[in-house]
PDB file of C-alpha atoms in Angstrom:
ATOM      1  CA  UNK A   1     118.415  86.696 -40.206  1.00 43.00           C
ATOM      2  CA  UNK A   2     121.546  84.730 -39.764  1.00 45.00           C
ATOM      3  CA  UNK A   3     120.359  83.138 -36.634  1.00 46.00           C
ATOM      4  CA  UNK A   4     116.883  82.074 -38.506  1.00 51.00           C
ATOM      5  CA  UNK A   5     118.521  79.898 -41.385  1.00 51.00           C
ATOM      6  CA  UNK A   6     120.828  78.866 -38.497  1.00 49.00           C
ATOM      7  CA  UNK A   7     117.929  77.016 -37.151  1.00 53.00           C
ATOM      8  CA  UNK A   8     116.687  76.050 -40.260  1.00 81.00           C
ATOM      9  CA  UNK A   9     119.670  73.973 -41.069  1.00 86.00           C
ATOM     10  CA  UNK A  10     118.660  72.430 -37.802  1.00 89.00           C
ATOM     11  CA  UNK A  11     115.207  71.914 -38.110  1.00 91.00           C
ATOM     12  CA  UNK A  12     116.041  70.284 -41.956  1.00 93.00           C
ATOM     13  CA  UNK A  13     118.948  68.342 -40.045  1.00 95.00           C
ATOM     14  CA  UNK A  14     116.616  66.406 -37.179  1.00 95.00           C
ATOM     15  CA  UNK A  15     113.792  65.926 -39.805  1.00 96.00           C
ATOM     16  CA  UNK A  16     115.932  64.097 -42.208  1.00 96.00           C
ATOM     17  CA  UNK A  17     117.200  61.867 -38.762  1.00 97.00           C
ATOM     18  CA  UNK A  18     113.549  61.511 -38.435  1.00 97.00           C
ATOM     19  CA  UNK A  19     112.231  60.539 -41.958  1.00 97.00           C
ATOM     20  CA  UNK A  20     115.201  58.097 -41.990  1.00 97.00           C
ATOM     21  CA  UNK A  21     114.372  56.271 -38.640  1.00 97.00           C
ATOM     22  CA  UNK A  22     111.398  56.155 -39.837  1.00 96.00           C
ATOM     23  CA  UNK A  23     111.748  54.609 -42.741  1.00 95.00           C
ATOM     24  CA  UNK A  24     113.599  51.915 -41.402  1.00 95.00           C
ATOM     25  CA  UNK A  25     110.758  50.884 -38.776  1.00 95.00           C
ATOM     26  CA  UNK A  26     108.693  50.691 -41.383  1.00 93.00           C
ATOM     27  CA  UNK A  27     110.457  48.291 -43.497  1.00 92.00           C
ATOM     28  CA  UNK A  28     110.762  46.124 -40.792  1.00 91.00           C
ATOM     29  CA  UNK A  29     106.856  46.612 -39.015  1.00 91.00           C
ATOM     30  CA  UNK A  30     105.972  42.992 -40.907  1.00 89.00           C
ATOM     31  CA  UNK A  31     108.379  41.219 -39.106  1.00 88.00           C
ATOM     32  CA  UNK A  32     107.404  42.336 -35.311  1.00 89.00           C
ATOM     33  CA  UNK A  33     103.975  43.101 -35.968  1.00 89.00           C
ATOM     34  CA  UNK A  34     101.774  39.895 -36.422  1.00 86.00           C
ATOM     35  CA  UNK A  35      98.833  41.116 -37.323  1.00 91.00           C
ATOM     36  CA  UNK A  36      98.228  42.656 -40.536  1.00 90.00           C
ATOM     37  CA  UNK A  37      96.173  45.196 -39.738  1.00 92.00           C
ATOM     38  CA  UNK A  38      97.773  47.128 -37.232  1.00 94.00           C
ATOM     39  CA  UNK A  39     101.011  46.518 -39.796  1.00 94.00           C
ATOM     40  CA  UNK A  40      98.691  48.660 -42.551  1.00 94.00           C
ATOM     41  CA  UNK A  41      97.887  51.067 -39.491  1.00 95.00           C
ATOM     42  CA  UNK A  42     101.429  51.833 -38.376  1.00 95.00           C
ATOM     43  CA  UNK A  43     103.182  51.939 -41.366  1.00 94.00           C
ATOM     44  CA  UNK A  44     100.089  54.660 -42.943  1.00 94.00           C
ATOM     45  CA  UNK A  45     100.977  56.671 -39.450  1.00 96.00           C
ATOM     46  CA  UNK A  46     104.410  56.441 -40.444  1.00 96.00           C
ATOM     47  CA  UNK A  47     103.725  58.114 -43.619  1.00 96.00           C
ATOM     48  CA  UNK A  48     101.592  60.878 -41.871  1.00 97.00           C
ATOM     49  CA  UNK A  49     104.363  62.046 -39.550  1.00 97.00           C
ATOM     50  CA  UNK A  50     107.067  61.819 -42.549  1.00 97.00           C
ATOM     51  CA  UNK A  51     104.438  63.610 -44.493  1.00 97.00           C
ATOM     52  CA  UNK A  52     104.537  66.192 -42.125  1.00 97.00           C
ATOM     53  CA  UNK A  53     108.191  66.832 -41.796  1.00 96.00           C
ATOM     54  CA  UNK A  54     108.371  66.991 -45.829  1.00 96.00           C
ATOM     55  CA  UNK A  55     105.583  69.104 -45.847  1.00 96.00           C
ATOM     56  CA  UNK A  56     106.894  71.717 -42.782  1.00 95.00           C
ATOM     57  CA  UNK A  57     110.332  71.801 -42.985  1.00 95.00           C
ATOM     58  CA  UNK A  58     112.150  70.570 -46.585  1.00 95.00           C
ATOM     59  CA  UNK A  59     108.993  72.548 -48.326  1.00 95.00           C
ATOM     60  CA  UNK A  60     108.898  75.367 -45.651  1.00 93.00           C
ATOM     61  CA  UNK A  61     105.029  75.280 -45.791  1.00 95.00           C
ATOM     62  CA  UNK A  62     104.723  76.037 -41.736  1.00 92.00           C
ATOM     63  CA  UNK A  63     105.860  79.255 -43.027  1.00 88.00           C
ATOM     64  CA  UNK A  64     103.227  79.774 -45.601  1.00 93.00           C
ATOM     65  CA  UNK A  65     100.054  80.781 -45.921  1.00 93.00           C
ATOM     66  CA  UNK A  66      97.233  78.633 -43.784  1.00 94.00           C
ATOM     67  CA  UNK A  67      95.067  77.606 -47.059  1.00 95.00           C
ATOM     68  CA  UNK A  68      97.790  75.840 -48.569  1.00 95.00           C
ATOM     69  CA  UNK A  69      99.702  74.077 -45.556  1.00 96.00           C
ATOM     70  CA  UNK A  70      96.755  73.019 -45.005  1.00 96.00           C
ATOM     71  CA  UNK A  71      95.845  71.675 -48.544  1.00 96.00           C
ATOM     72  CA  UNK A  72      98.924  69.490 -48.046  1.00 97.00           C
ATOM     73  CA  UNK A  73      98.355  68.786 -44.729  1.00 97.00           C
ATOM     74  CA  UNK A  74      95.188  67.157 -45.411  1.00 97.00           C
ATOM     75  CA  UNK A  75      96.446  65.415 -49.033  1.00 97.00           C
ATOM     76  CA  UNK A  76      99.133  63.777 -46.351  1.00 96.00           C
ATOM     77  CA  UNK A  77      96.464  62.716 -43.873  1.00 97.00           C
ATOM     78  CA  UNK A  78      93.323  62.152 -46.362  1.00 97.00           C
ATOM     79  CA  UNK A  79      95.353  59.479 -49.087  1.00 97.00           C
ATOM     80  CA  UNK A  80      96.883  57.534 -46.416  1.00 96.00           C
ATOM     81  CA  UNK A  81      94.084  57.568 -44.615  1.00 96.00           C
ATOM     82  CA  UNK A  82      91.639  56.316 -47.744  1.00 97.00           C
ATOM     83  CA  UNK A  83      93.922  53.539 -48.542  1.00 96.00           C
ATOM     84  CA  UNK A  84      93.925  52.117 -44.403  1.00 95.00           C
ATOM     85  CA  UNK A  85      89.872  52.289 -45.132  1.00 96.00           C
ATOM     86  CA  UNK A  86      90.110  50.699 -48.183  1.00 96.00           C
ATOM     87  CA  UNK A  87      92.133  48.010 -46.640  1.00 94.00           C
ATOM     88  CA  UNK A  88      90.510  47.309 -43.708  1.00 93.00           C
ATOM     89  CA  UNK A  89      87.075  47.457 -44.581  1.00 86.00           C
TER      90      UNK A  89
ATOM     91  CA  UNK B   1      98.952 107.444 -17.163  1.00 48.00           C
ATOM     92  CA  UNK B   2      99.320 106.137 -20.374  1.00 50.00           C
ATOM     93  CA  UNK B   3     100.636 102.722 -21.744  1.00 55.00           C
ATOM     94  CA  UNK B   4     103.571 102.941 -23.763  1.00 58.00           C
ATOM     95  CA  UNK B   5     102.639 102.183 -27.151  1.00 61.00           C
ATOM     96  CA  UNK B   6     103.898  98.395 -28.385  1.00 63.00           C
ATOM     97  CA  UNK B   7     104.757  97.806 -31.707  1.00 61.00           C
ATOM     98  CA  UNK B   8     104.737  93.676 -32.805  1.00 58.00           C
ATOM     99  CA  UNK B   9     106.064  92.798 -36.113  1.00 56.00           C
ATOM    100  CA  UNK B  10     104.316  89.783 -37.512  1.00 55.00           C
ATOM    101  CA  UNK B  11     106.611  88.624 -40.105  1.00 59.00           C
ATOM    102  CA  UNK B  12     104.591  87.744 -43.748  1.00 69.00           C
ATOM    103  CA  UNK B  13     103.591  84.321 -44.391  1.00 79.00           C
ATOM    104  CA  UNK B  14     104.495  83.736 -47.798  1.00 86.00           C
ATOM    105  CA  UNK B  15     104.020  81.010 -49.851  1.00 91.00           C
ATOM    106  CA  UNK B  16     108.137  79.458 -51.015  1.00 91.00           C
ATOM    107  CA  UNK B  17     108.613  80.012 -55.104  1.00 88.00           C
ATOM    108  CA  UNK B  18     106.261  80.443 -57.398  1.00 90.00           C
ATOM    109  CA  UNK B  19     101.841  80.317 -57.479  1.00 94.00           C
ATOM    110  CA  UNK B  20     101.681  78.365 -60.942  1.00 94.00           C
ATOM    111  CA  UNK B  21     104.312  75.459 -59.708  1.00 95.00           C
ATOM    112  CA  UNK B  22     102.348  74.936 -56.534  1.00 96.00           C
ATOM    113  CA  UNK B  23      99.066  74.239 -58.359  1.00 96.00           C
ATOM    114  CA  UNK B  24     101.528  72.044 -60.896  1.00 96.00           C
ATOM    115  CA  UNK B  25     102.148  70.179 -57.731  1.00 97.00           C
ATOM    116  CA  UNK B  26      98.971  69.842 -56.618  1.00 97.00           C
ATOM    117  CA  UNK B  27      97.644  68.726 -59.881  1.00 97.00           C
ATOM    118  CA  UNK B  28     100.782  66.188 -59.590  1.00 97.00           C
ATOM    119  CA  UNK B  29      99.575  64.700 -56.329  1.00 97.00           C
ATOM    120  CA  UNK B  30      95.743  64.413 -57.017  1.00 97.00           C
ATOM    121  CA  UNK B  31      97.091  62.169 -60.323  1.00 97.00           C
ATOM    122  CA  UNK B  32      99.516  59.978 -58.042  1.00 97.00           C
ATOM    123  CA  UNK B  33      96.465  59.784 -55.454  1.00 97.00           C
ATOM    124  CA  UNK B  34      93.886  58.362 -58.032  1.00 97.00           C
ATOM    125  CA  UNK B  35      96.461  55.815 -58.828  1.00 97.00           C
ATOM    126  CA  UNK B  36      97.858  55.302 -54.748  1.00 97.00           C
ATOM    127  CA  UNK B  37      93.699  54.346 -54.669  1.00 97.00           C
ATOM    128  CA  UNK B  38      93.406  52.587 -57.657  1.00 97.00           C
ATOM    129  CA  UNK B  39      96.445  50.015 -56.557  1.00 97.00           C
ATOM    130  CA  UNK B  40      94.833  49.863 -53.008  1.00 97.00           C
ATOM    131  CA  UNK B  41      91.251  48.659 -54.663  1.00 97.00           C
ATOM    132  CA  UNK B  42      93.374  45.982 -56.911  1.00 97.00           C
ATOM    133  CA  UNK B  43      94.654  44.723 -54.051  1.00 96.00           C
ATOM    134  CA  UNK B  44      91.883  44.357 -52.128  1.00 95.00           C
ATOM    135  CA  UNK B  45      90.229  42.690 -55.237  1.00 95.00           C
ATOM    136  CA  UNK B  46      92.988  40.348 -56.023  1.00 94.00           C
ATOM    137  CA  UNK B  47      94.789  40.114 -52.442  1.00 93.00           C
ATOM    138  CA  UNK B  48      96.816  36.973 -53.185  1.00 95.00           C
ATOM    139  CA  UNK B  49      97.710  37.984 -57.142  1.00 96.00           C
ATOM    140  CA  UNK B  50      99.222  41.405 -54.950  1.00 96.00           C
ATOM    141  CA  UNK B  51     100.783  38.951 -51.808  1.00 94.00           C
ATOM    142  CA  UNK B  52     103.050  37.030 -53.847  1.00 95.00           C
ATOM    143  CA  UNK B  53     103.686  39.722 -56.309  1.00 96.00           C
ATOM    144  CA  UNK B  54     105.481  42.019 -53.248  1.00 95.00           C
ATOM    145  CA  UNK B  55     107.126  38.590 -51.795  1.00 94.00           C
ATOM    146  CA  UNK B  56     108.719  39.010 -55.984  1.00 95.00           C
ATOM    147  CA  UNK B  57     110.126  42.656 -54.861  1.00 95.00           C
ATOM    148  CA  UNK B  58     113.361  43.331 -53.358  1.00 94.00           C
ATOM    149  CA  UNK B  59     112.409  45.584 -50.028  1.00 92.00           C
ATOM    150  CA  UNK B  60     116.312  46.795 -49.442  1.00 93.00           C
ATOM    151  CA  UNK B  61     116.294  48.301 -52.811  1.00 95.00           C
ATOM    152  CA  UNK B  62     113.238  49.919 -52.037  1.00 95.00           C
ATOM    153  CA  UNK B  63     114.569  51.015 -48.416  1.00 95.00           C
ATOM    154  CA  UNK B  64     117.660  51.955 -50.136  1.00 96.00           C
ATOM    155  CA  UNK B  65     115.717  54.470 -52.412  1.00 97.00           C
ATOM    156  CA  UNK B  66     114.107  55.782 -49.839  1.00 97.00           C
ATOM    157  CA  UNK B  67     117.151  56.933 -48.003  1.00 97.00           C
ATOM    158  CA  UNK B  68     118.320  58.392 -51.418  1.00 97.00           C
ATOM    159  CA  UNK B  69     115.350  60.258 -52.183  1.00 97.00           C
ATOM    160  CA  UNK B  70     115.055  61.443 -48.400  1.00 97.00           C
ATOM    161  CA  UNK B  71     118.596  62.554 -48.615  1.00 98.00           C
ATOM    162  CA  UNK B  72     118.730  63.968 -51.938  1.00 98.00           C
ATOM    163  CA  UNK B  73     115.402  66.408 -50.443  1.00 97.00           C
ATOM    164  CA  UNK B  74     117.897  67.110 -47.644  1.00 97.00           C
ATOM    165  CA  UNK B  75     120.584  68.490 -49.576  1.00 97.00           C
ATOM    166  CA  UNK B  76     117.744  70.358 -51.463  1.00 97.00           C
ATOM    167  CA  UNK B  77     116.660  71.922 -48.486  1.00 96.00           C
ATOM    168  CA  UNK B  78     120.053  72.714 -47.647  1.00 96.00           C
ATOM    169  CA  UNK B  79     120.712  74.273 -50.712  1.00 96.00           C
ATOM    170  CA  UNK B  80     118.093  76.521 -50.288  1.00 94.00           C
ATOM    171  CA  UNK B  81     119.222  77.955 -47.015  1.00 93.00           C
ATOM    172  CA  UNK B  82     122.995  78.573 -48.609  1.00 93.00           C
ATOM    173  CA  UNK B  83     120.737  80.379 -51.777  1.00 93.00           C
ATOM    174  CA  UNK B  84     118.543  82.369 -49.076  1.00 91.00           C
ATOM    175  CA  UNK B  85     122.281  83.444 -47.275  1.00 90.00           C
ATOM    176  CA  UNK B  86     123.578  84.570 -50.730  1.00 90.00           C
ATOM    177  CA  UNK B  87     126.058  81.603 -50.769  1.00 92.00           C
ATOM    178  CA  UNK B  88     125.882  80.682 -54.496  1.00 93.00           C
ATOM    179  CA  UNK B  89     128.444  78.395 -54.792  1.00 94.00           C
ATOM    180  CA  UNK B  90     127.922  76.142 -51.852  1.00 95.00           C
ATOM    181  CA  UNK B  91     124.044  75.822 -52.635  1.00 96.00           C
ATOM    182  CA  UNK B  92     125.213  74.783 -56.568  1.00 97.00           C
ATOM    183  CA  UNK B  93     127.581  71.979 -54.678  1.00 97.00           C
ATOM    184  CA  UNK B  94     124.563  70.461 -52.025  1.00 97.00           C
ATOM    185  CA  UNK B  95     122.539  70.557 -55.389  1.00 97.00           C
ATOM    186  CA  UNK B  96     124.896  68.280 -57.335  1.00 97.00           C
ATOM    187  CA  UNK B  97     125.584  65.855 -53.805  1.00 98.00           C
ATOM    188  CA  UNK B  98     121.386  65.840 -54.037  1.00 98.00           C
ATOM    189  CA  UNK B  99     121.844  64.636 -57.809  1.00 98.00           C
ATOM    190  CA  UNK B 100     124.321  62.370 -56.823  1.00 98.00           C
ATOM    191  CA  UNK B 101     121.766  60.683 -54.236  1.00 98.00           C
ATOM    192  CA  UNK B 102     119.630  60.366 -57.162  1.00 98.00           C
ATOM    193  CA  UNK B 103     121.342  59.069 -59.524  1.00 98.00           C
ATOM    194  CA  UNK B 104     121.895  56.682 -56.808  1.00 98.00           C
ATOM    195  CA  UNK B 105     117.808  56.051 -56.685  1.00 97.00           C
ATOM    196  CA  UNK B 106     117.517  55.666 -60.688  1.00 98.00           C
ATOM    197  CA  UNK B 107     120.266  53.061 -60.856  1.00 98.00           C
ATOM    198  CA  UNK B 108     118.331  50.958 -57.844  1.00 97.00           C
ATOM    199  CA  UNK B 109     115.444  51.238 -59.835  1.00 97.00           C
ATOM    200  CA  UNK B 110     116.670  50.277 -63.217  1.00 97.00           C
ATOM    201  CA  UNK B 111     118.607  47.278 -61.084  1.00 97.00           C
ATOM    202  CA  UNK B 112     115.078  46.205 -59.576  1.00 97.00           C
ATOM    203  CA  UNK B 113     113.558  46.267 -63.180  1.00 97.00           C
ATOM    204  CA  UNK B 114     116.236  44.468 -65.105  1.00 97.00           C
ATOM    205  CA  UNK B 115     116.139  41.873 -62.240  1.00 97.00           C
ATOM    206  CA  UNK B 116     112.251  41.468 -62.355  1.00 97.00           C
ATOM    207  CA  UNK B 117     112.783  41.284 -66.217  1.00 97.00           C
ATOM    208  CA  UNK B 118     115.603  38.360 -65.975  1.00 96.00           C
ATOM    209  CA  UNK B 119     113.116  36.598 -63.996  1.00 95.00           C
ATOM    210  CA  UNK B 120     110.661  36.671 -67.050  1.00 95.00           C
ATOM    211  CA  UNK B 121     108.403  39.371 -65.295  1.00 96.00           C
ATOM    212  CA  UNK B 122     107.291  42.083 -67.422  1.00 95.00           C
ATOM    213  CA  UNK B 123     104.454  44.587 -67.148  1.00 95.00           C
ATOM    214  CA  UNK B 124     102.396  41.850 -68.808  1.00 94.00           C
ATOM    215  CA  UNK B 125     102.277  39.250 -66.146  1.00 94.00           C
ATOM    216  CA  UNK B 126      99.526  40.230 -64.139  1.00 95.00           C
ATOM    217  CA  UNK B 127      97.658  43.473 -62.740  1.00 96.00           C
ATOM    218  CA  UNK B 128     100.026  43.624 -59.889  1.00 97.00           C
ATOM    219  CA  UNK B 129     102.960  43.853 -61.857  1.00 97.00           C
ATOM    220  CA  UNK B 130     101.271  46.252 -64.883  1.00 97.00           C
ATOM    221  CA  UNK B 131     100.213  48.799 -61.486  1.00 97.00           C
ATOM    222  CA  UNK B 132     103.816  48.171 -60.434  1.00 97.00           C
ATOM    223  CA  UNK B 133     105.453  49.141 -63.931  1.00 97.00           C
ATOM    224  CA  UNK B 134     102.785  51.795 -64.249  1.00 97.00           C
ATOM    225  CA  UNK B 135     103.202  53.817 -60.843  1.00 97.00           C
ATOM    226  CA  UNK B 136     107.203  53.586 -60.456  1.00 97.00           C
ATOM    227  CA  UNK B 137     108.149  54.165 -64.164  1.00 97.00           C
ATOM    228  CA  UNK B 138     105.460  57.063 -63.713  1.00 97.00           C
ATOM    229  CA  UNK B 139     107.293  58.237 -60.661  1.00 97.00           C
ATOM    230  CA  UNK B 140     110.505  57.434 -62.208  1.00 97.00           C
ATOM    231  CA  UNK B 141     109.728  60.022 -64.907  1.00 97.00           C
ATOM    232  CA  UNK B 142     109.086  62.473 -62.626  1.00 97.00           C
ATOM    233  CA  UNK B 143     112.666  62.145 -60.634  1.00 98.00           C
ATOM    234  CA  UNK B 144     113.936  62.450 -64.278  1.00 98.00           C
ATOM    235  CA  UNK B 145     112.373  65.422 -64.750  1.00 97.00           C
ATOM    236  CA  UNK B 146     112.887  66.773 -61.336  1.00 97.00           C
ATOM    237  CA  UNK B 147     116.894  66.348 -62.048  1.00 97.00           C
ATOM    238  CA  UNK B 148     116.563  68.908 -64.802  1.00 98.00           C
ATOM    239  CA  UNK B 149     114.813  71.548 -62.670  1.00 97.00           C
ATOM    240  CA  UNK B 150     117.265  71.090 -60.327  1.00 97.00           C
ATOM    241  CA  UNK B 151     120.399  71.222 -63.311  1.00 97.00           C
ATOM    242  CA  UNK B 152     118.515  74.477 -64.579  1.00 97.00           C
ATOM    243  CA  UNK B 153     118.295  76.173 -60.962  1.00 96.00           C
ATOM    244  CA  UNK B 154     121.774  75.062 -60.225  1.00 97.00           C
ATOM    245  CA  UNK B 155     123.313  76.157 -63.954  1.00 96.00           C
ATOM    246  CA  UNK B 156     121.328  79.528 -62.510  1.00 95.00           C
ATOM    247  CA  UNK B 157     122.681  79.615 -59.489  1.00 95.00           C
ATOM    248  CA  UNK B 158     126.296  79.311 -60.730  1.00 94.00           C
ATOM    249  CA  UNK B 159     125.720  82.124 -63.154  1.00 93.00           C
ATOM    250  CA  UNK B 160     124.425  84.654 -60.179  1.00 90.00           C
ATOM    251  CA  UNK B 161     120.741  85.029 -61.396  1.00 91.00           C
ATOM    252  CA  UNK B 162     119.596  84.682 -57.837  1.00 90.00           C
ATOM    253  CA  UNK B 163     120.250  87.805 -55.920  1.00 84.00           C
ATOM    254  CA  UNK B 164     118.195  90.522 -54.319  1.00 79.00           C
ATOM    255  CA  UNK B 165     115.985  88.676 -52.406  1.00 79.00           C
ATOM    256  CA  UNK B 166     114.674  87.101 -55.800  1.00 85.00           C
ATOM    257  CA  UNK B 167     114.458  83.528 -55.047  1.00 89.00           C
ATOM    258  CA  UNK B 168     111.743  82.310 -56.578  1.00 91.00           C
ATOM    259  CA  UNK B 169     112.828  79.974 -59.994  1.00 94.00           C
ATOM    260  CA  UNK B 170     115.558  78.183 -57.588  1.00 95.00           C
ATOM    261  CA  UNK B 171     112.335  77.747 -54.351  1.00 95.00           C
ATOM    262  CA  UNK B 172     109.763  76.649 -57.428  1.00 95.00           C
ATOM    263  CA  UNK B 173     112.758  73.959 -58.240  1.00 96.00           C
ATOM    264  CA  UNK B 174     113.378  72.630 -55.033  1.00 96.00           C
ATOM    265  CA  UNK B 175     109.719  72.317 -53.841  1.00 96.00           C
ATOM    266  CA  UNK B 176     108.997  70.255 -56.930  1.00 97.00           C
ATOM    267  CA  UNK B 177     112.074  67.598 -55.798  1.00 97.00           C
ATOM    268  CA  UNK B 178     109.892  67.873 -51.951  1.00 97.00           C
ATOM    269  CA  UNK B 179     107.035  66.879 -53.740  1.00 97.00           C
ATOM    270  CA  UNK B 180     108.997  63.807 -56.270  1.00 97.00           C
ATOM    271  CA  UNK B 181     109.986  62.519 -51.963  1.00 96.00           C
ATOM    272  CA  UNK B 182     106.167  63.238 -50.557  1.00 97.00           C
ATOM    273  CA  UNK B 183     105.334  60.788 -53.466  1.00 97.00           C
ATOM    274  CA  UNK B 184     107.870  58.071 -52.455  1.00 97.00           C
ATOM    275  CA  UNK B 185     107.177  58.177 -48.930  1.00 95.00           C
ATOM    276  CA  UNK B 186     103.197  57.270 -49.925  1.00 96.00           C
ATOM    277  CA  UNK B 187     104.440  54.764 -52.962  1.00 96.00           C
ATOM    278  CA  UNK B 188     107.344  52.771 -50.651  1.00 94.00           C
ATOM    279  CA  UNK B 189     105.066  51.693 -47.908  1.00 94.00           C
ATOM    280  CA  UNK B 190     102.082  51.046 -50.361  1.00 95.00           C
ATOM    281  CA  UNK B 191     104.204  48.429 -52.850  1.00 95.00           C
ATOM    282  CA  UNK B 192     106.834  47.313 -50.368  1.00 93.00           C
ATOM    283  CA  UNK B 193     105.688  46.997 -46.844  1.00 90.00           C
ATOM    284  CA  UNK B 194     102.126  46.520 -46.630  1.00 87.00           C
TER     285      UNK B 194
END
């Protein structure tokens, strides 16, 4: 039991490394990506993967029942990915 | 010749807190989605009204409140471990660091507005900046209230009421502050990067 929270210290450690490099890139995507569409792309992937680690690890869903990781799973993929359509269509 | 019998213990999956507070959240989210959608259609609509109202924003203070709010959900998360391991007192001190990271996030916030507002820009100048108002001081609320949840699980916490494997007030508490950061993390890239 220990040993488990152990790791989850861990896992909540490298996630918030993650959401934080991530962050950054994505303030600065504009400035090294020309094109504004892959800009909209990357930085809506960006918010999929920190959706993700929010999701999984700070809320603890990968440890919940499949119905409703999923439900948030999806709410992190389906908005973001709405909006890219929205913008590049 | 027999096989020895093997016994596997699937641990339960079990959803963190409580039912009604989930479907809170997700009633949350479906609210902040119409209006992540709505802003994406203005913008489409009025793309140059939108272009040089983000050139108007600051982007560090929104990068700044995104490291706040990301942080503040760490120390959340990390308060819930020390809760989980029966360490009362440490999880009451990584909740009041995570206020301190937002408090840190509301003063950025109310810096960005007052600027915007010395610069004669209100929530009247145009749909970008009424979407703007509308969306942040609608997610500001919601930090505001999420720093009372988390006063009233760590006031809880200090008293003892979380013992016997009976967690689930202080894990309703901190999945609501997840869900204030899933919101940000949509919101930041929307109004200040894209």
């Amino acid at each position: 039991m220990q040993n488990n929270k152990a790791i989850n210290m861990a896992a909540a450690t490298k996630s918030w490394f993650l959401l934080i490099t991530l962050s950054v890139i994505a303030i600065y995507l504009p400035a090294f990506v020309d094109n504004r569409s892959l800009t909209i792309i990357g930085a809506l992937v960006i918010v999929v993967l920190k959706g993700q680690q929010i999701v999984d690890i700070f809320m603890e869903l990968n440890n919940a029942p499949k119905l409703w990781r999923t439900l948030f799973l999806s709410y992190i993929i389906l908005v973001p990915l709405i909006i890219t359509i929205i913008y590049l269509v | 010749m027999s096989n020895p019998s093997i016994t596997v213990v699937v641990p339960d999956k079990k959803l963190p807190g409580d039912l009604a507070m989930w479907f809170f959240i997700l009633a949350e989210l479906t609210v902040f989605a119409i209006f992540f959608i709505g802003f994406s259609v203005s913008e489409q609509l009025n793309a140059e009204m939108f272009s040089l109202g983000k050139a108007q924003l600051h982007q560090t203070a929104g990068l700044i409140n995104t490291i706040a709010l990301i942080t503040s959900s760490f120390f959340v998360a990390l308060a819930l471990t020390k809760i989980h391991k029966a360490q009362a007192k440490q999880s009451v001190l990584l909740l009041l660091i995570a206020k301190a990271f937002a408090i840190i996030y509301i003063s950025v916030k109310i810096w960005e507005y007052l600027s915007l507002f010395e610069q004669g820009i209100t929530i009247e100048t145009n749909t970008f900046f009424t979407l703007y108002f509308l969306i942040t001081a609608f997610h500001l609320m919601h930090v505001l209230l999420g720093m009372v949840i988390l006063s009233f699980i760590a006031h809880s916490a200090w008293q003892g009421k979380y013992q016997n494997n009976e967690f689930s007030g202080f894990e309703a508490g901190t999945s609501y502050w997840h869900m204030v950061d899933l919101l940000w993390i949509i919101l930041f890239p929307l109004i200040y990067v894209i």
